Every structure is written in structure tokens, then in C-alpha cells.
Coordinates of C-alpha atoms and ligand atoms in Angstrom, one line a residue:
M1 CA 8.4 6.7 -30.1
E2 CA 6.7 9.8 -30.4
A3 CA 9.2 10.7 -27.5
T4 CA 12.5 10.3 -26.9
Q5 CA 15.0 12.0 -25.2
K6 CA 18.6 12.5 -27.8
S7 CA 21.6 14.8 -27.1
G8 CA 21.8 18.3 -29.4
G9 CA 19.5 20.6 -30.5
N10 CA 19.0 23.0 -27.1
G11 CA 22.0 24.4 -27.1
A12 CA 25.7 22.9 -26.6
G13 CA 25.2 19.0 -26.1
A14 CA 21.6 19.6 -23.9
A15 CA 18.6 16.9 -24.3
V16 CA 16.0 17.6 -25.8
I17 CA 12.6 15.8 -25.7
E18 CA 12.0 14.7 -29.5
K19 CA 7.9 14.6 -30.4
R20 CA 6.8 13.2 -32.0
S21 CA 3.0 12.6 -33.7
P22 CA 0.9 9.1 -32.1
V23 CA -1.5 9.7 -35.3
T24 CA 2.0 10.0 -38.1
G25 CA 5.1 9.4 -36.7
E26 CA 6.8 12.3 -38.1
V27 CA 8.0 14.9 -35.5
L28 CA 6.8 18.1 -34.6
G29 CA 9.2 19.2 -33.1
T30 CA 11.8 19.2 -29.7
F31 CA 11.4 20.2 -26.5
P32 CA 13.9 21.0 -23.4
I33 CA 14.7 18.5 -20.4
R34 CA 15.4 20.9 -17.6
T35 CA 18.4 19.7 -15.5
A36 CA 18.1 19.9 -11.7
A37 CA 20.2 22.7 -11.7
E38 CA 16.9 24.7 -13.6
V39 CA 15.0 22.9 -11.7
D40 CA 16.0 24.5 -8.6
A41 CA 16.1 27.9 -10.7
A42 CA 12.5 28.2 -11.2
V43 CA 11.4 26.6 -7.5
A44 CA 13.9 29.1 -6.1
R45 CA 12.2 31.7 -7.8
A46 CA 8.1 30.3 -7.2
R47 CA 9.6 30.1 -3.7
E48 CA 10.6 34.2 -3.7
A49 CA 7.5 35.1 -5.1
F50 CA 6.0 33.0 -2.2
P51 CA 5.0 35.9 -0.1
T52 CA 3.2 38.7 -2.7
W53 CA 1.1 36.0 -3.9
R54 CA 0.4 34.0 -0.5
D55 CA -1.2 37.9 0.8
T56 CA -2.7 39.5 -2.9
S57 CA -6.6 38.5 -1.6
L58 CA -8.3 35.5 -2.4
D59 CA -10.6 37.8 -4.8
D60 CA -8.0 39.5 -6.0
R61 CA -5.8 35.2 -7.1
L62 CA -9.5 34.2 -8.5
R63 CA -9.6 38.0 -9.8
M64 CA -6.7 37.0 -11.8
L65 CA -6.8 33.3 -12.9
S66 CA -10.0 33.5 -14.0
R67 CA -9.0 35.5 -17.1
I68 CA -7.5 32.4 -18.1
K69 CA -11.6 31.7 -19.0
D70 CA -11.0 34.3 -21.5
V71 CA -7.7 32.7 -22.6
V72 CA -9.3 29.4 -23.4
Q73 CA -12.3 30.7 -25.1
T74 CA -9.7 33.5 -27.1
H75 CA -7.3 30.4 -28.4
G76 CA -9.7 27.3 -27.5
E77 CA -9.5 25.9 -30.7
E78 CA -6.1 26.5 -31.3
Y79 CA -5.5 24.8 -28.2
A80 CA -7.4 22.0 -29.1
R81 CA -6.0 21.3 -32.1
R82 CA -2.6 21.4 -30.5
I83 CA -3.4 18.8 -27.6
S84 CA -5.0 16.7 -30.7
D85 CA -1.8 16.7 -32.2
D86 CA 0.0 15.8 -29.2
T87 CA -1.9 12.9 -27.7
G88 CA -3.7 12.1 -31.1
K89 CA -7.6 12.2 -29.1
P90 CA -10.4 13.5 -31.2
L91 CA -10.7 17.3 -31.2
V92 CA -14.0 16.9 -29.9
D93 CA -13.0 14.8 -25.9
S94 CA -9.2 18.1 -26.1
L95 CA -12.4 20.8 -26.1
V96 CA -14.6 19.2 -24.1
T97 CA -12.4 16.7 -21.7
E98 CA -9.5 18.8 -21.2
L99 CA -10.4 23.1 -22.4
M100 CA -14.0 23.1 -21.1
A101 CA -12.4 21.6 -17.0
I102 CA -11.1 24.2 -16.2
P103 CA -13.6 27.4 -16.7
L104 CA -15.8 24.7 -14.7
F105 CA -13.7 24.6 -12.3
L106 CA -13.0 28.1 -11.9
D107 CA -16.4 28.8 -12.0
H108 CA -16.4 26.4 -9.0
Y109 CA -14.0 28.2 -6.5
R110 CA -15.0 31.6 -7.9
K111 CA -18.3 30.8 -6.1
T112 CA -17.1 27.8 -3.5
A113 CA -13.3 29.1 -2.4
K114 CA -14.1 32.6 0.3
K115 CA -16.4 29.8 2.9
T116 CA -13.1 26.8 2.5
L117 CA -10.2 28.9 3.6
S118 CA -11.9 31.2 5.3
R119 CA -11.6 31.1 9.5
R120 CA -14.3 29.1 10.8
K121 CA -16.0 29.5 14.2
V122 CA -15.7 25.9 15.9
S123 CA -17.9 24.4 19.8
T124 CA -15.3 25.2 22.9
P125 CA -16.4 22.3 26.1
I126 CA -18.3 24.1 29.4
L127 CA -14.0 22.9 30.8
F128 CA -12.7 26.2 29.3
P129 CA -15.8 29.1 30.0
G130 CA -15.0 32.5 27.5
K131 CA -13.2 31.0 24.9
A132 CA -14.1 31.1 21.3
S133 CA -12.7 28.5 19.1
Y134 CA -12.0 28.3 15.4
I135 CA -10.3 26.6 12.4
E136 CA -8.3 28.8 10.0
H137 CA -5.8 27.7 6.9
F138 CA -3.2 29.2 5.2
P139 CA -1.2 27.9 2.7
L140 CA 1.7 25.9 1.7
G141 CA 4.8 27.7 -0.5
V142 CA 6.3 26.7 -3.0
V143 CA 3.7 22.9 -4.4
G144 CA 5.3 21.2 -7.0
V145 CA 2.9 19.3 -9.8
I146 CA 3.7 16.0 -11.6
S147 CA 2.0 15.4 -13.5
P148 CA 0.8 12.1 -16.9
W149 CA 0.3 11.9 -20.9
N150 CA -2.9 10.6 -20.8
F151 CA -5.6 13.7 -19.7
P152 CA -2.3 16.2 -19.8
F153 CA -4.0 20.0 -20.1
Q154 CA -6.3 19.1 -17.2
L155 CA -4.4 17.5 -14.8
S156 CA -2.2 19.8 -14.9
M157 CA -4.1 22.4 -14.8
V158 CA -7.2 21.2 -12.3
P159 CA -3.8 20.8 -9.0
V160 CA -2.1 23.5 -9.7
L161 CA -4.9 25.9 -9.7
S162 CA -6.3 24.5 -7.2
A163 CA -2.6 25.0 -5.5
L164 CA -2.5 28.9 -6.6
I165 CA -6.0 30.0 -5.0
A166 CA -5.2 28.5 -1.9
G167 CA -2.5 31.3 -2.0
N168 CA 0.8 28.6 -3.1
T169 CA 3.3 28.9 -5.7
V170 CA 3.9 26.2 -7.9
V171 CA 6.1 24.4 -9.9
L172 CA 4.2 22.1 -12.3
K173 CA 6.5 19.2 -14.6
P174 CA 4.1 17.9 -17.1
S175 CA 4.8 14.9 -18.5
E176 CA 7.2 14.2 -21.0
V177 CA 5.0 12.1 -23.7
T178 CA 2.5 15.5 -24.1
P179 CA 5.5 18.4 -24.0
I180 CA 3.2 20.3 -26.8
T181 CA 0.1 20.8 -24.3
G182 CA 3.2 21.3 -21.5
E183 CA 4.0 24.3 -23.6
I184 CA -0.2 25.6 -23.8
V185 CA -0.2 25.6 -20.0
D186 CA 2.9 28.0 -19.7
E187 CA 1.3 30.3 -22.4
I188 CA -2.1 30.1 -20.9
F189 CA 0.0 31.2 -16.8
R190 CA 2.0 33.9 -19.4
R191 CA -0.6 34.8 -20.8
I192 CA -2.5 36.0 -17.6
G193 CA 0.3 38.1 -16.4
L194 CA 0.8 36.3 -12.8
P195 CA 4.0 38.3 -11.5
R196 CA 7.1 36.1 -12.2
G197 CA 7.5 32.4 -9.5
V198 CA 4.2 32.2 -9.4
V199 CA 3.8 28.8 -12.1
E200 CA 7.1 27.4 -13.3
V201 CA 6.5 25.3 -15.9
V202 CA 9.7 22.7 -16.1
Q203 CA 9.9 20.4 -18.9
G204 CA 11.7 17.4 -18.9
D205 CA 11.3 13.6 -18.5
G206 CA 11.5 11.1 -15.4
S207 CA 15.0 12.7 -14.5
T208 CA 13.2 16.6 -14.8
G209 CA 10.4 15.4 -12.3
A210 CA 12.9 13.1 -9.7
A211 CA 15.3 16.4 -9.2
L212 CA 11.1 18.5 -8.5
T213 CA 11.2 15.9 -5.9
R214 CA 14.3 16.4 -4.2
A215 CA 13.3 19.5 -4.9
D216 CA 13.3 22.7 -1.9
V217 CA 8.8 22.4 -1.7
D218 CA 6.4 22.1 0.8
K219 CA 3.9 20.0 -0.8
L220 CA 4.3 17.5 -4.5
F221 CA 1.0 16.3 -6.0
F222 CA 1.7 13.4 -8.4
T223 CA -0.7 12.0 -11.0
G224 CA 0.7 8.6 -12.9
S225 CA 2.2 5.4 -12.0
V226 CA 2.4 4.3 -8.4
A227 CA 6.0 2.5 -9.5
T228 CA 7.0 6.2 -9.7
G229 CA 4.0 7.6 -7.7
R230 CA 6.2 5.2 -4.5
K231 CA 9.5 7.3 -6.2
V232 CA 7.3 10.5 -5.6
M233 CA 6.6 9.0 -2.2
A234 CA 10.1 8.1 -0.3
E235 CA 12.1 10.7 -2.1
A236 CA 9.2 13.0 -0.1
A237 CA 9.7 10.6 3.0
K238 CA 13.0 11.8 3.7
R239 CA 12.2 15.1 4.3
P240 CA 9.2 14.8 5.2
I241 CA 7.0 16.6 3.2
P242 CA 2.9 16.0 2.6
V243 CA 2.3 14.0 -0.2
E244 CA -0.7 13.3 -2.9
L245 CA -0.6 10.1 -4.4
E246 CA -4.0 10.4 -7.8
L247 CA -2.5 7.5 -9.3
G248 CA -4.0 4.2 -11.3
G249 CA -7.4 2.2 -11.3
K250 CA -9.0 -1.0 -12.9
D251 CA -12.4 0.0 -12.5
A252 CA -15.4 -1.7 -12.3
M253 CA -18.4 -2.0 -14.0
I254 CA -21.7 -3.3 -12.6
V255 CA -24.5 -4.9 -14.6
C256 CA -27.5 -6.3 -12.8
A257 CA -29.7 -8.2 -14.0
D258 CA -32.4 -5.5 -13.6
A259 CA -30.4 -2.8 -16.0
N260 CA -31.4 -0.5 -18.7
L261 CA -28.6 -2.8 -21.6
A262 CA -29.5 -0.7 -23.9
R263 CA -27.8 2.3 -21.8
A264 CA -25.5 0.5 -20.0
A265 CA -23.7 -1.3 -23.2
K266 CA -23.7 2.6 -25.1
A267 CA -21.3 3.7 -21.7
A268 CA -19.3 0.3 -21.7
A269 CA -18.5 1.0 -25.0
W270 CA -17.8 4.9 -24.2
G271 CA -16.6 4.5 -20.5
G272 CA -14.1 2.2 -21.4
L273 CA -12.6 3.2 -25.4
V274 CA -13.2 6.6 -25.3
N275 CA -9.8 8.5 -23.9
C276 CA -8.7 5.4 -26.2
G277 CA -9.4 4.0 -23.0
Q278 CA -5.7 5.3 -21.6
M279 CA -7.4 7.0 -18.6
C280 CA -7.2 5.7 -15.0
T281 CA -11.3 6.3 -14.7
S282 CA -11.4 3.5 -18.0
V283 CA -14.4 0.4 -17.4
E284 CA -11.1 -1.9 -17.3
R285 CA -13.4 -5.1 -14.8
L286 CA -16.9 -5.2 -16.9
F287 CA -18.7 -8.1 -14.7
V288 CA -22.2 -8.1 -16.5
V289 CA -24.6 -10.7 -14.9
D290 CA -25.6 -14.7 -16.3
A291 CA -28.8 -13.7 -16.3
I292 CA -28.4 -10.9 -18.9
H293 CA -24.4 -11.9 -20.2
D294 CA -24.7 -12.9 -23.9
E295 CA -28.2 -10.4 -24.7
F296 CA -25.3 -6.9 -22.5
V297 CA -23.0 -8.2 -24.1
A298 CA -24.4 -9.0 -28.5
L299 CA -25.2 -5.4 -27.6
L300 CA -21.7 -4.2 -26.4
E301 CA -20.2 -5.8 -30.1
A302 CA -22.3 -4.2 -31.7
E303 CA -21.6 -0.7 -29.8
V304 CA -17.8 -2.1 -30.1
R305 CA -17.9 -2.5 -34.0
A306 CA -20.1 0.3 -35.2
M307 CA -16.6 2.9 -33.1
R308 CA -14.6 5.6 -35.5
V309 CA -10.9 5.2 -35.7
G310 CA -8.9 7.8 -36.8
G311 CA -6.4 10.7 -36.0
P312 CA -7.9 14.8 -34.8
D313 CA -8.8 15.1 -39.0
E314 CA -10.5 11.8 -38.9
H315 CA -13.4 12.9 -36.9
A316 CA -13.7 10.1 -35.5
D317 CA -14.8 8.6 -32.1
M318 CA -10.8 7.5 -31.3
G319 CA -7.4 8.7 -31.4
P320 CA -4.4 6.1 -30.8
L321 CA -3.2 5.3 -28.0
T322 CA -0.3 8.5 -27.3
F323 CA 2.1 6.2 -25.7
R324 CA 4.1 4.1 -27.8
G325 CA 4.7 2.4 -25.5
Q326 CA 1.4 1.7 -23.9
V327 CA 0.3 -0.8 -27.2
T328 CA 2.9 -2.8 -26.5
T329 CA 1.3 -3.3 -22.9
V330 CA -2.1 -3.3 -24.5
E331 CA -0.8 -6.0 -27.1
R332 CA 0.9 -8.8 -24.5
H333 CA -2.4 -8.5 -22.2
V334 CA -5.3 -9.7 -24.4
A335 CA -3.0 -11.8 -25.8
G336 CA -1.7 -12.5 -22.4
A337 CA -5.8 -13.1 -21.7
V338 CA -6.5 -15.4 -25.6
D339 CA -4.1 -17.9 -24.7
D340 CA -5.7 -17.9 -21.0
G341 CA -9.2 -18.7 -22.4
A342 CA -9.9 -15.2 -23.5
K343 CA -12.5 -15.0 -26.3
V344 CA -11.8 -12.1 -29.0
L345 CA -15.6 -10.9 -30.3
A346 CA -14.2 -7.3 -32.0
G347 CA -10.3 -5.8 -32.7
G348 CA -7.0 -7.4 -31.0
T349 CA -4.8 -6.1 -32.7
R350 CA -3.7 -3.2 -33.9
L351 CA -4.8 -1.5 -37.2
D352 CA -2.9 -1.5 -39.8
R353 CA -1.8 2.3 -40.7
P354 CA 0.9 4.1 -39.3
G355 CA 0.5 5.5 -36.1
Q356 CA -0.7 3.9 -32.4
F357 CA -4.0 2.6 -33.3
F358 CA -5.3 -0.6 -31.7
A359 CA -8.5 -1.4 -32.4
P360 CA -11.3 -1.4 -29.9
T361 CA -11.7 -4.2 -28.1
L362 CA -13.8 -6.4 -26.5
L363 CA -13.2 -9.7 -24.4
T364 CA -15.1 -12.3 -23.3
G365 CA -14.6 -14.8 -20.5
V366 CA -11.8 -12.7 -18.5
T367 CA -11.0 -14.9 -15.4
P368 CA -8.9 -13.1 -11.8
S369 CA -6.3 -14.9 -12.6
M370 CA -5.5 -13.1 -16.1
E371 CA -2.7 -10.4 -15.9
I372 CA -5.4 -8.9 -17.7
Y373 CA -7.7 -8.3 -14.7
R374 CA -4.8 -7.0 -12.4
E375 CA -3.2 -5.0 -13.7
E376 CA -4.2 -1.5 -15.8
T377 CA -4.1 -2.1 -19.7
F378 CA -4.4 1.4 -20.1
G379 CA -5.7 0.8 -23.3
P380 CA -9.0 0.5 -25.9
V381 CA -10.2 -3.2 -24.1
L382 CA -12.7 -4.2 -23.2
P383 CA -12.5 -6.9 -20.4
V384 CA -16.4 -8.5 -19.6
I385 CA -16.5 -10.5 -16.9
R386 CA -19.5 -13.1 -16.1
V387 CA -21.0 -13.0 -13.0
K388 CA -23.7 -14.8 -10.4
D389 CA -25.4 -12.5 -9.3
E390 CA -24.4 -8.6 -8.3
E391 CA -23.1 -9.9 -5.1
E392 CA -20.3 -12.1 -6.6
A393 CA -19.7 -8.7 -9.0
I394 CA -18.6 -6.5 -5.8
R395 CA -16.4 -9.4 -4.2
L396 CA -15.2 -9.9 -6.8
A397 CA -15.0 -5.9 -7.6
N398 CA -14.0 -5.4 -3.7
D399 CA -11.1 -7.5 -4.4
H400 CA -8.4 -5.3 -6.0
Q401 CA -5.5 -3.4 -6.0
Y402 CA -6.9 -0.3 -6.6
G403 CA -9.8 1.2 -6.0
L404 CA -10.4 4.2 -7.8
N405 CA -13.7 5.2 -9.5
G406 CA -16.7 1.8 -10.4
C407 CA -20.1 1.7 -12.2
V408 CA -23.5 0.0 -10.8
F409 CA -26.0 -0.4 -14.1
T410 CA -29.7 -1.4 -12.2
K411 CA -32.9 0.0 -12.3
D412 CA -33.8 0.3 -9.6
V413 CA -31.6 3.5 -8.1
E414 CA -32.3 2.6 -3.8
R415 CA -30.3 -0.8 -5.0
G416 CA -27.9 0.9 -7.2
L417 CA -27.0 3.0 -4.1
E418 CA -26.8 0.1 -1.2
L419 CA -24.3 -1.0 -4.0
A420 CA -21.9 1.8 -4.9
S421 CA -21.7 2.4 -0.5
R422 CA -19.9 -1.1 -0.7
L423 CA -17.4 -0.9 -3.6
E424 CA -14.1 0.5 -1.9
C425 CA -12.9 2.7 -4.3
G426 CA -13.4 7.3 -4.4
Q427 CA -15.8 8.1 -6.6
V428 CA -19.1 5.9 -7.6
M429 CA -21.6 6.0 -10.6
V430 CA -25.1 5.0 -10.3
N431 CA -26.4 4.7 -14.3
D432 CA -23.5 6.9 -15.4
L433 CA -19.6 6.8 -15.4
V434 CA -16.5 8.5 -15.1
S435 CA -18.6 12.0 -16.1
I436 CA -17.9 12.4 -12.2
V437 CA -14.4 13.7 -12.6
G438 CA -16.4 16.6 -14.6
N439 CA -18.4 18.0 -11.7
P440 CA -15.9 20.0 -9.8
A441 CA -18.2 19.8 -6.6
L442 CA -17.1 16.1 -5.9
P443 CA -13.9 15.4 -4.2
F444 CA -11.5 13.4 -6.3
G445 CA -9.3 10.4 -5.5
G446 CA -9.1 6.6 -4.8
V447 CA -8.1 3.7 -2.5
K448 CA -5.9 1.2 -1.9
N449 CA -2.9 1.3 -4.6
S450 CA -5.1 4.0 -6.4
G451 CA -3.2 6.9 -4.0
F452 CA -4.5 8.5 -1.5
G453 CA -5.3 12.5 -0.9
R454 CA -9.0 13.8 -2.9
Y455 CA -9.0 17.6 -4.9
H456 CA -11.8 18.9 -6.7
G457 CA -14.3 20.2 -4.3
P458 CA -13.3 21.9 -0.7
E459 CA -11.0 19.6 -0.1
G460 CA -9.4 20.6 -3.1
L461 CA -8.2 23.6 -1.4
L462 CA -7.8 22.3 1.2
A463 CA -5.4 19.8 0.3
F464 CA -2.8 22.9 -0.5
T465 CA -3.1 24.9 2.6
H466 CA -2.0 23.7 6.5
Q467 CA -4.8 23.5 9.0
K468 CA -4.8 26.3 12.1
A469 CA -6.4 25.7 14.5
I470 CA -6.7 28.8 17.0
M471 CA -9.0 29.7 20.5
V472 CA -9.5 33.4 21.9
D473 CA -9.7 34.2 25.8
R474 CA -10.9 38.2 25.6
G475 CA -8.2 37.9 28.4
W476 CA -9.9 40.3 31.3
S477 CA -9.4 37.7 33.9
D478 CA -5.6 36.7 35.7
I479 CA -6.4 33.6 36.0
E480 CA -8.0 30.2 34.8
P481 CA -9.6 27.6 36.6
L482 CA -7.5 25.0 35.3
W483 CA -4.1 27.7 36.8
F484 CA -1.8 27.1 39.8
P485 CA -2.5 26.8 41.8
Y486 CA -4.5 23.4 42.1
K487 CA -5.3 24.1 46.6
G488 CA -8.5 23.2 47.3
K489 CA -9.3 22.6 43.9
Y490 CA -9.8 18.2 43.4
D491 CA -13.4 18.3 44.6
A492 CA -15.1 21.0 43.1
M493 CA -12.8 19.3 39.6
A494 CA -14.3 15.3 40.5
Q495 CA -17.0 17.5 40.7
V496 CA -17.1 17.9 36.4
F497 CA -14.9 14.6 35.7
H498 CA -18.1 12.5 37.1
G499 CA -20.5 15.8 35.2
L500 CA -18.9 16.4 32.0
L501 CA -17.9 11.6 32.4
G502 CA -21.8 10.7 32.9
G503 CA -23.3 12.9 30.7
N504 CA -24.7 14.8 33.8
L505 CA -24.1 18.1 31.9
P506 CA -25.8 20.7 34.8
K507 CA -23.7 19.6 37.0
A508 CA -20.2 20.2 35.2
L509 CA -21.6 23.1 34.7
L510 CA -22.0 24.0 38.7
A511 CA -19.2 22.3 39.8
M512 CA -17.4 24.9 37.2
T513 CA -19.2 28.0 38.5
K514 CA -18.0 26.3 42.5
L515 CA -14.1 26.0 40.5
R516 CA -13.8 29.9 39.8
S517 CA -15.3 30.8 42.6
L518 CA -12.0 29.4 44.2
T519 CA -10.3 29.9 41.1
K520 CA -11.2 33.7 42.4
S521 CA -10.6 32.9 46.0
Ligands
LIG261 P1 4.3 8.1 -15.0 O1 4.5 8.0 -13.0 O2 5.3 7.0 -15.3 O3 4.9 9.9 -15.3 C1 3.6 10.5 -14.4 C2 4.8 11.4 -14.9 O4 5.8 11.9 -13.5 C3 5.2 12.8 -16.1 O5 5.2 13.3 -15.7 C4 6.7 11.8 -15.2 O6 7.9 12.2 -16.1 C5 6.7 12.0 -14.2 N1 8.2 11.0 -13.6 C6 9.0 9.9 -14.4 N2 9.6 9.7 -13.5 C7 9.2 9.8 -11.9 C8 10.5 10.0 -11.2 N3 11.7 9.2 -10.7 N4 10.0 11.0 -9.9 C9 9.2 11.6 -10.6 N5 8.5 12.9 -11.2 C10 8.7 11.3 -11.6 O7 2.7 8.2 -15.8 P2 2.6 8.5 -17.0 O8 2.5 7.7 -17.1 O9 2.8 9.5 -17.5 O10 1.0 8.4 -16.9 C11 0.1 7.4 -16.6 C12 -0.2 7.2 -15.4 O11 -1.0 7.5 -14.9 C13 -1.3 5.4 -14.8 O12 -1.2 4.7 -14.6 C14 -2.4 5.7 -14.3 O13 -3.5 5.8 -14.3 C15 -2.4 7.4 -14.3 N6 -3.3 8.4 -13.7 C16 -4.0 8.7 -12.7 C17 -5.3 9.6 -12.8 C18 -5.7 9.6 -11.8 O14 -6.8 10.6 -11.4 N7 -5.5 8.3 -10.5 C19 -5.1 10.5 -13.7 C20 -4.6 9.7 -15.1 C21 -3.5 8.7 -14.6

């Protein structure tokens, strides 16, 4: 395994993660597996730091966090190298999909956070004359963030930054599969000199994550598999504290009869195989309508066959699988599909070289009964499903346990939008795919087993706050129309009731005036 737990090397008998390169298999280092006591201590430091961070103005919080941009710019290429060593992904991917996302998010929130988090006025019904109503937000406290290995930098940094901007302190548990990236995240927050306890990074495995779910945190933000998401939610339910679950996907791409097929084929190759298909938003079910199926598949086959596979030094399009266990899942899914009648047009096997490489794979003849159709593969496989028409594609796309992303390719943008609206998922793109996650203005999250809750956009900050409703009266009058005594008020109140329910506002207002005069007398 590229990351195994073993005893020793971390003090007397302490367990460590032994990190291996997904490209060569060589040991790259060992990392601590923090114990429950260490997690509790980290949470206690975050708890202690919370009041001061909460009371630091939003402008100052944003100013401090924006120093990350300088750090990422200065050390970006070194970080990209280390993230690629950790994950095996091409340097281009580390630079663009991991590091570049962070300045984009920071810039977006520098511009929008004030509006999102400020108190705002809302309407007040005429039943409450002379009052003003507001909504404001306040931070939750200490947030526990648990992140996965597929985009270990971005999927740690974005929730952590969102929680911090909203005024919380954070304890992050990065994935044991990518501890080098966990170390980078820790380094970045140290480099910008945040006060002690504002961000605590606790490296470790599932036991460390489980300890964080049981620790004294006020919210858990989890990105990972459905199986672990269930455990996280079960722990949270005991207290209860809120959870946000960003889970798996089996995203549908629909290629309509009138699509630009050259674009759709290039899009499918990238959307299914970028990051070696280890993406919650990968194209994992490719619905192609019968009329253009063969032409499209021929174009896609050429794209897949042209891909270069290799490690970060080989300037490849696609690297190895990051998590060794994933190789077995991909092999099982492909073999099961072939046994059930699917055809391999490209790839289909591991590469004959050291490391965790699997060939970019194109399968046709995939059907809903196959495991590769029902379960998340999380590998470099494009399963093509031939459908009669777009209606069948929509029906099948929606008839699934997951609902994270989707995309529709058609030259008719109006029709594309209509189909997009009918897809049961959190995000959809028309004539493009995946990159929607990079727009910090748009909320991101899933439906069904893909989880719930949203981050990014205004929701991404509000997710880390409590809402508070406030109503204000100037307090000049000694008494309110609705207070005791009720004697003599019934008729006027009945007129208010019928005026409001009957939509007769003048009648209701008149009755309110009467009620007020009765109150004064
Ligand atoms: P995973 O569930 O195995 O692990 C995720 C994290 O949970 C790791 O840090 C792990 O150490 C920790 N963990 C393990 N057991 C735990 C427990 N009992 N309590 C608390 N934490 C525990 O997931 P993974 O394999 O790292 O990630 C891949 C999965 O993540 C895929 O299903 C993928 O689709 C999903 N994912 C979803 C999104 C999204 O935004 N929806 C993004 C990326 C990945």
C-alpha cells in the first residue's frame, strides 16, 4: 500500500503512516497517527482560540487569510511537486485543480463575504407595527473538517478557509493516503502566522477521524465515501451537532443527437479520466443516444487511445491511481462488466510497470444491471450506455443512488437547459463538465447518497454559521396591541384576521388602528 500503518518510528511504539509513492512504490516518509487524546488536545486549543478569532473583525480575518495567496504564489511550484509526489497526479493538475483554486476562493470571499455575513433587514407583517426585523449570522465555534485523498489540498483548504472566514476555528483531519499534502496545509497556516489554535491539523487514519467526530466540536464537515459519511453522521447524531456530507457520485453525461460530437468526445475523455477518474464529479455514466452512438464512440476511442500515462516527471495526461486499494475496485468493475457483455475498446488492464497504473479504459455496451453502472468506480474508466433518445437518458440518469453532477451536450442550449433542470443532482453543465466546481460563486453539493448541504458561494460561508433572527421595537409605547388585557379586542382582532386572510389589506390596517386605539384606552 502507498500508505500503511505500522508501529514505531514515531516515538515509543506509536503508530505511523508509511507513505509510499503511487508511481514507484518507494517509501516517501512516515507520518504520525494522532491519538484520540491528541485530537482532544487539538480541539481544546481550537476552543481556546475561538473567542478571539470570532471577535477579530471580518476584514482582519480576510486580510490575514489572504496572506495565503503570497505563500501559494511563492511556494506554488514546490507545493505542486509535493502534491504530485503524494498523489501521482500530473504537475499541471496539482497546479491548476489543487493550488489555483485557493486564490480564486479567497478573492471571491474578499469581495462577497461582508455582504453574506452582515446583518440584513427583512420585512415585518402589519400585525407587528413599528417593528424592524433582521437576520444575522454568528459562527458555530470549533469545526471539524475531515478530508479525502483525491483532491487532498483543495478539499481540505476550501472548507477550512470557509469556516475560518465565517469566524470559526478549525481542526482538520487530512486523509492518511495523502499525508504529504496534509503537511503542506499545516505548513501554509503556520507560514501565515495565525494565532495558536485557529487551525489545528491532526494527521492520522480512520481512528483519528473517528476521534474527531467524538471530540468537542460544534460541526463536522466531511468529504469522503458514503460508508464513512454514515459513521460520521451517526456520531454527530449522538450530541446532536450539524454535519455536512460531501459524498460520492456516479455522474451522468448525456450526449444528445445534435451535439457537437468532436467537443463531446474530448470533453468525455477529460471529464472521465482527469485525475485518473478519481473525482467525485467524474463522468461515470456516459449516455449516448443511438443516432450518433457509433460516430461518437469512434471519436472518443481515438481520444482515449491518444492519452499519455505516466508519473509527474513524464509530462503525462494521466497519472497512477493514488490509493492502491482503488486498483482492485477498478479491476473488479471492469472484469464484471466484461463478464456481463460489455466490450473493452481501449485499456481495461493495469499497466505493466511499477506503481498503481491502470490504462485509460473505454467500455461500450454497459447496462444498469452491472456493478460498474451501480457503484462508484473512482478510476480511469468511461462506461458508455447506448440509449434510444434523450428521454431514456434522463430517466436512467435519475434512477440512481447518487446525484452529484451531470452534464448535457447539445447544440440547442434551451433544450440543454431544460434537460439540465430535469437532472436530479446538485450541479449541471451544458456543453461542458466538471469545471463548475471551480466557480466559487456557485454552491456545490449533492442530493441522494451524494450527501447534503452546500459549500462554495454564499452558502459556503453560511454553512459555518448559526442564523439569528432579531426584531426591534423602539420601546416608546407602554403596551402592545396583542398584549393583555384582551377585553374588548375580539371584534377588532377578528377584522384583522379576516382582512389579512381575505387579502383585504386596507381592512386589516383599519382594524389594526382600531385595535391600537383600544389598547391605549
Ligand atoms: P473515505 O470515506 O475512505 O475517507 C475520507 C476521510 O474519512 C479520510 O480522512 C479518512 O481517514 C476518514 N475516516 C475514515 N474512517 C472514519 C471514521 N470512522 N470517522 C471519521 N473519519 C473517518 O473516503 P476517501 O476514499 O478518502 O475518498 C473518496 C470518496 O470521497 C469517494 O467516494 C468520492 O466520491 C468522495 N468525494 C466526494 C467529494 C464531494 O465533494 N462530494 C469530493 C471528493 C471525494
